[in-house]
Short mmCIF file of C-alpha atoms and ligand atoms in Angstrom, two decimals:
data_model
loop_
_atom_site.label_atom_id
_atom_site.label_comp_id
_atom_site.label_asym_id
_atom_site.label_seq_id
_atom_site.Cartn_x
_atom_site.Cartn_y
_atom_site.Cartn_z
CA UNK A 13 95.49 114.75 82.18
CA UNK A 14 98.35 112.77 83.99
CA UNK A 15 100.90 115.10 84.89
CA UNK A 16 104.48 114.25 83.37
CA UNK A 17 108.06 114.11 84.47
CA UNK A 18 107.49 113.23 87.91
CA UNK A 19 110.86 111.94 89.57
CA UNK A 20 110.52 108.01 89.90
CA UNK A 21 111.74 108.89 93.90
CA UNK A 22 108.77 110.71 94.38
CA UNK A 23 106.66 108.20 92.56
CA UNK A 24 108.05 105.63 95.28
CA UNK A 25 106.99 107.77 97.72
CA UNK A 26 103.29 108.29 96.83
CA UNK A 27 102.21 105.28 98.25
CA UNK A 28 103.73 105.83 101.87
CA UNK A 29 102.15 109.27 101.61
CA UNK A 30 98.79 107.50 101.16
CA UNK A 31 99.15 104.99 103.86
CA UNK A 32 99.99 107.76 106.25
CA UNK A 33 96.74 109.74 104.71
CA UNK A 34 94.31 106.98 104.96
CA UNK A 35 95.22 106.49 108.76
CA UNK A 36 94.83 110.48 108.96
CA UNK A 37 90.98 110.25 107.46
CA UNK A 38 90.42 107.24 109.34
CA UNK A 39 91.41 109.37 112.37
CA UNK A 40 88.95 112.20 111.04
CA UNK A 41 91.90 114.52 110.69
CA UNK A 42 90.93 116.99 107.78
CA UNK A 43 94.50 118.51 107.46
CA UNK A 44 98.09 117.66 107.85
CA UNK A 45 101.04 119.95 107.63
CA UNK A 46 104.25 118.97 105.77
CA UNK A 47 105.99 119.20 109.24
CA UNK A 48 103.52 116.38 110.46
CA UNK A 49 103.99 114.50 107.37
CA UNK A 50 107.56 114.65 107.32
CA UNK A 51 108.04 113.32 111.35
CA UNK A 52 105.21 110.81 110.40
CA UNK A 53 107.64 109.19 107.09
CA UNK A 54 111.22 110.30 108.42
CA UNK A 55 111.69 112.99 105.70
CA UNK A 56 112.60 116.33 105.72
CA UNK A 57 109.78 118.85 105.18
CA UNK A 58 111.33 120.34 102.10
CA UNK A 59 111.26 117.05 100.27
CA UNK A 60 107.33 116.51 101.20
CA UNK A 61 106.96 120.15 99.84
CA UNK A 62 108.72 119.42 96.88
CA UNK A 63 106.93 115.91 96.09
CA UNK A 64 103.69 117.07 96.78
CA UNK A 65 104.24 120.62 94.19
CA UNK A 66 104.65 118.08 91.49
CA UNK A 67 100.42 117.67 91.64
CA UNK A 68 99.07 121.11 92.13
CA UNK A 69 98.55 123.69 94.82
CA UNK A 70 97.52 121.38 97.40
CA UNK A 71 98.76 123.51 100.39
CA UNK A 72 97.28 126.15 102.54
CA UNK A 73 99.84 128.21 104.61
CA UNK A 74 99.18 127.55 108.30
CA UNK A 75 96.89 124.85 107.72
CA UNK A 76 98.72 122.27 105.33
CA UNK A 77 97.33 119.80 103.02
CA UNK A 78 93.89 118.94 102.92
CA UNK A 79 93.80 115.15 103.81
CA UNK A 80 90.70 113.76 101.97
CA UNK A 81 91.54 115.98 98.40
CA UNK A 82 95.06 114.68 98.87
CA UNK A 83 94.53 111.11 98.82
CA UNK A 84 92.31 111.11 95.95
CA UNK A 85 94.85 112.99 93.77
CA UNK A 86 97.29 110.18 94.69
CA UNK A 87 95.07 107.27 94.08
CA UNK A 88 94.56 109.09 90.66
CA UNK A 89 98.28 109.63 89.92
CA UNK A 90 99.07 105.54 90.98
CA UNK A 91 95.85 104.38 88.87
CA UNK A 92 94.85 103.88 92.23
CA UNK A 93 91.46 105.06 91.20
CA UNK A 94 90.23 101.67 89.39
CA UNK A 95 89.91 97.81 89.63
CA UNK A 96 92.94 96.33 88.53
CA UNK A 97 92.40 92.55 87.55
CA UNK A 98 95.18 90.19 88.55
CA UNK A 99 96.47 86.70 87.73
CA UNK A 100 98.79 84.89 90.17
CA UNK A 101 101.01 81.68 88.64
CA UNK A 102 102.36 79.29 90.93
CA UNK A 103 100.00 78.57 93.88
CA UNK A 104 102.75 76.77 96.50
CA UNK A 105 104.01 78.40 99.56
CA UNK A 106 103.95 82.12 98.26
CA UNK A 107 101.40 81.89 95.90
CA UNK A 108 98.57 80.56 98.38
CA UNK A 109 99.71 82.84 100.87
CA UNK A 110 99.35 85.55 98.57
CA UNK A 111 95.57 84.41 97.75
CA UNK A 112 94.63 84.31 101.04
CA UNK A 113 96.05 87.86 102.30
CA UNK A 114 93.82 90.00 103.20
CA UNK A 115 96.30 93.13 103.38
CA UNK A 116 94.83 94.27 99.41
CA UNK A 117 92.67 96.89 98.96
CA UNK A 118 89.81 94.79 96.71
CA UNK A 119 88.42 97.87 95.21
CA UNK A 120 91.79 98.02 93.44
CA UNK A 121 93.13 94.87 93.55
CA UNK A 122 91.27 91.72 92.62
CA UNK A 123 93.00 88.33 92.15
CA UNK A 124 90.78 87.17 89.44
CA UNK A 125 92.60 84.34 88.35
CA UNK A 126 95.18 81.52 89.25
CA UNK A 127 97.22 79.05 87.61
CA UNK A 128 99.00 76.08 88.37
CA UNK A 129 100.70 73.04 86.38
CA UNK A 130 100.49 70.88 89.33
CA UNK A 131 97.29 68.77 88.66
CA UNK A 132 96.89 68.12 92.56
CA UNK A 133 96.11 71.87 92.65
CA UNK A 134 94.37 72.41 89.58
CA UNK A 135 90.77 72.84 90.12
CA UNK A 136 90.81 73.60 94.01
CA UNK A 137 89.57 76.49 95.20
CA UNK A 138 91.54 78.97 97.40
CA UNK A 139 89.84 82.14 98.81
CA UNK A 140 87.22 82.09 96.18
CA UNK A 141 89.41 81.51 93.53
CA UNK A 142 89.71 78.38 91.02
CA UNK A 143 93.14 77.82 90.30
CA UNK A 144 93.36 76.40 86.79
CA UNK A 145 95.47 74.92 84.53
CA UNK A 146 98.84 76.81 83.31
CA UNK A 147 98.51 75.82 80.17
CA UNK A 148 95.05 77.89 79.13
CA UNK A 149 97.50 80.99 80.83
CA UNK A 150 97.46 83.54 77.50
CA UNK A 151 93.92 82.75 76.61
CA UNK A 152 92.25 82.68 80.26
CA UNK A 153 93.81 86.22 81.23
CA UNK A 154 93.46 87.90 77.94
CA UNK A 155 89.35 86.92 78.28
CA UNK A 156 89.58 88.26 81.73
CA UNK A 157 90.98 91.38 80.84
CA UNK A 158 93.68 90.90 83.18
CA UNK A 159 96.55 93.68 83.09
CA UNK A 160 98.72 93.11 86.31
CA UNK A 161 100.69 89.15 87.04
CA UNK A 162 102.11 87.50 89.62
CA UNK A 163 104.61 85.10 89.25
CA UNK A 164 105.17 82.63 92.07
CA UNK A 165 106.91 79.57 90.34
CA UNK A 166 110.42 77.99 90.72
CA UNK A 167 112.92 80.39 89.16
CA UNK A 168 113.48 77.65 86.10
CA UNK A 169 109.79 78.23 84.56
CA UNK A 170 109.71 82.25 85.59
CA UNK A 171 110.59 83.09 81.93
CA UNK A 172 108.59 81.00 80.15
CA UNK A 173 105.52 82.03 82.67
CA UNK A 174 106.23 85.88 81.51
CA UNK A 175 106.32 85.27 78.31
CA UNK A 176 102.96 83.80 78.63
CA UNK A 177 101.19 86.86 80.43
CA UNK A 178 102.91 89.01 78.02
CA UNK A 179 101.29 86.87 75.00
CA UNK A 180 97.83 87.06 77.21
CA UNK A 181 98.19 91.11 77.75
CA UNK A 182 99.53 91.91 80.87
CA UNK A 183 100.98 95.19 81.29
CA UNK A 184 102.90 94.85 84.77
CA UNK A 185 104.35 91.93 86.37
CA UNK A 186 105.18 91.39 89.93
CA UNK A 187 108.11 88.67 90.30
CA UNK A 188 108.61 86.64 93.24
CA UNK A 189 110.78 84.26 91.56
CA UNK A 190 115.15 84.94 91.78
CA UNK A 191 115.40 85.05 87.34
CA UNK A 192 116.16 87.94 85.60
CA UNK A 193 113.38 88.23 83.15
CA UNK A 194 113.80 89.33 79.89
CA UNK A 195 110.38 91.25 78.68
CA UNK A 196 109.34 93.95 76.22
CA UNK A 197 110.43 97.77 77.25
CA UNK A 198 106.58 98.53 77.52
CA UNK A 199 105.98 96.21 80.60
CA UNK A 200 106.59 97.64 83.82
CA UNK A 201 108.67 94.94 86.21
CA UNK A 202 108.79 94.84 89.72
CA UNK A 203 110.95 92.36 91.57
CA UNK A 204 110.35 90.76 95.32
CA UNK A 205 113.89 89.63 96.55
CA UNK A 206 113.65 88.95 100.59
CA UNK A 207 117.17 87.33 100.30
CA UNK A 208 118.45 90.42 98.56
CA UNK A 209 116.95 92.60 101.01
CA UNK A 210 118.51 90.36 103.70
CA UNK A 211 121.81 90.29 102.80
CA UNK A 212 122.16 94.62 102.30
CA UNK A 213 120.61 94.63 105.94
CA UNK A 214 123.18 92.25 106.88
CA UNK A 215 125.73 95.02 105.97
CA UNK A 216 125.09 97.85 108.42
CA UNK A 217 124.04 95.29 111.07
P1 LIG B 26 106.60 76.17 96.12
O1 LIG B 26 107.59 75.34 95.30
O2 LIG B 26 105.80 75.87 97.20
O3 LIG B 26 105.30 76.76 94.99
C1 LIG B 26 106.00 76.82 93.09
C2 LIG B 26 104.60 76.46 92.90
O4 LIG B 26 104.42 76.50 91.03
C3 LIG B 26 103.95 75.10 92.85
O5 LIG B 26 102.77 75.14 93.21
C4 LIG B 26 103.97 74.30 91.13
O6 LIG B 26 103.67 73.25 91.24
C5 LIG B 26 104.06 75.64 90.73
N1 LIG B 26 104.43 75.26 89.33
C6 LIG B 26 105.96 75.29 88.86
N2 LIG B 26 106.15 75.30 88.01
C7 LIG B 26 104.92 75.87 86.88
C8 LIG B 26 104.93 76.53 85.55
N3 LIG B 26 105.50 76.15 84.84
N4 LIG B 26 103.46 77.17 85.66
C9 LIG B 26 102.72 76.92 86.50
N5 LIG B 26 102.98 76.60 87.91
C10 LIG B 26 104.22 76.01 88.24
O7 LIG B 26 107.66 77.85 95.58
P2 LIG B 26 107.35 78.76 96.54
O8 LIG B 26 108.44 78.84 97.94
O9 LIG B 26 105.98 79.19 96.55
O10 LIG B 26 108.45 79.89 95.65
C11 LIG B 26 108.00 80.55 94.75
C12 LIG B 26 109.17 81.74 93.66
O11 LIG B 26 108.94 82.17 94.77
C13 LIG B 26 110.23 80.61 93.60
O12 LIG B 26 110.91 80.80 92.93
C14 LIG B 26 111.10 80.88 95.03
O13 LIG B 26 112.20 80.59 94.29
C15 LIG B 26 110.90 82.64 95.29
N6 LIG B 26 110.84 83.17 96.49
C16 LIG B 26 110.85 84.22 96.45
C17 LIG B 26 111.12 84.93 97.50
C18 LIG B 26 110.85 86.51 97.48
O14 LIG B 26 111.81 86.93 98.49
N7 LIG B 26 110.50 86.44 96.57
C19 LIG B 26 111.13 84.26 98.77
C20 LIG B 26 110.88 82.81 99.06
C21 LIG B 26 110.68 82.35 97.61
#
């Protein structure tokens, strides 16, 4: 059963815990203390204990947390314990970089299908994925059982693409286009905005 009412801030930190745990597991570490976690992640240890307390009693006094057990629990909570098919729309600079990116955990994320509207790109294969005609978008992703869509088209086409993704049955959208998308409430939207990050960064310089 899935735990409820985990604060968003905690959920947002889980991928950081997991990355840290994976590294420790690779190094053969069987346990990690909340103090060690906090120094590696730059969080305070009370915060770490509070975050992890949402998922049951994992900590053992004097020993800490079992790395493998905790990693597997976090994967389960984040739905990383299954494979997700993704569709990429727009195979330009960003899209083709994503298609060739080796950092996705392929056991979890599979770029199953890619689309573009440019006839010169349609039919090309990039990293084993054939670029298909965007006019078949909703039908093809429904057929493939795709649940995640990545939008990497110009802002002017982003809403139209998003609508087709929703029509095809996606549940989550990762949007690179600088456009405010209007999506049904049940769709989870994540926006990647490098310009915003840079502008925020400037404030602190
Ligand atoms: P690009 O121009 O290299 O690629 C866009 C691709 O989308 C092209 O292959 C084009 O044929 C295709 N396309 C256009 N309309 C389409 C449609 N209706 N359906 C399917 N494919 C369509 O652009 P780039 O540099 O890859 O950028 C992609 C998007 O990401 C843009 O919206 C850009 O503003 C944005 N961007 C976002 C950044 C971020 O931080 N999130 C950083 C840089 C760009």
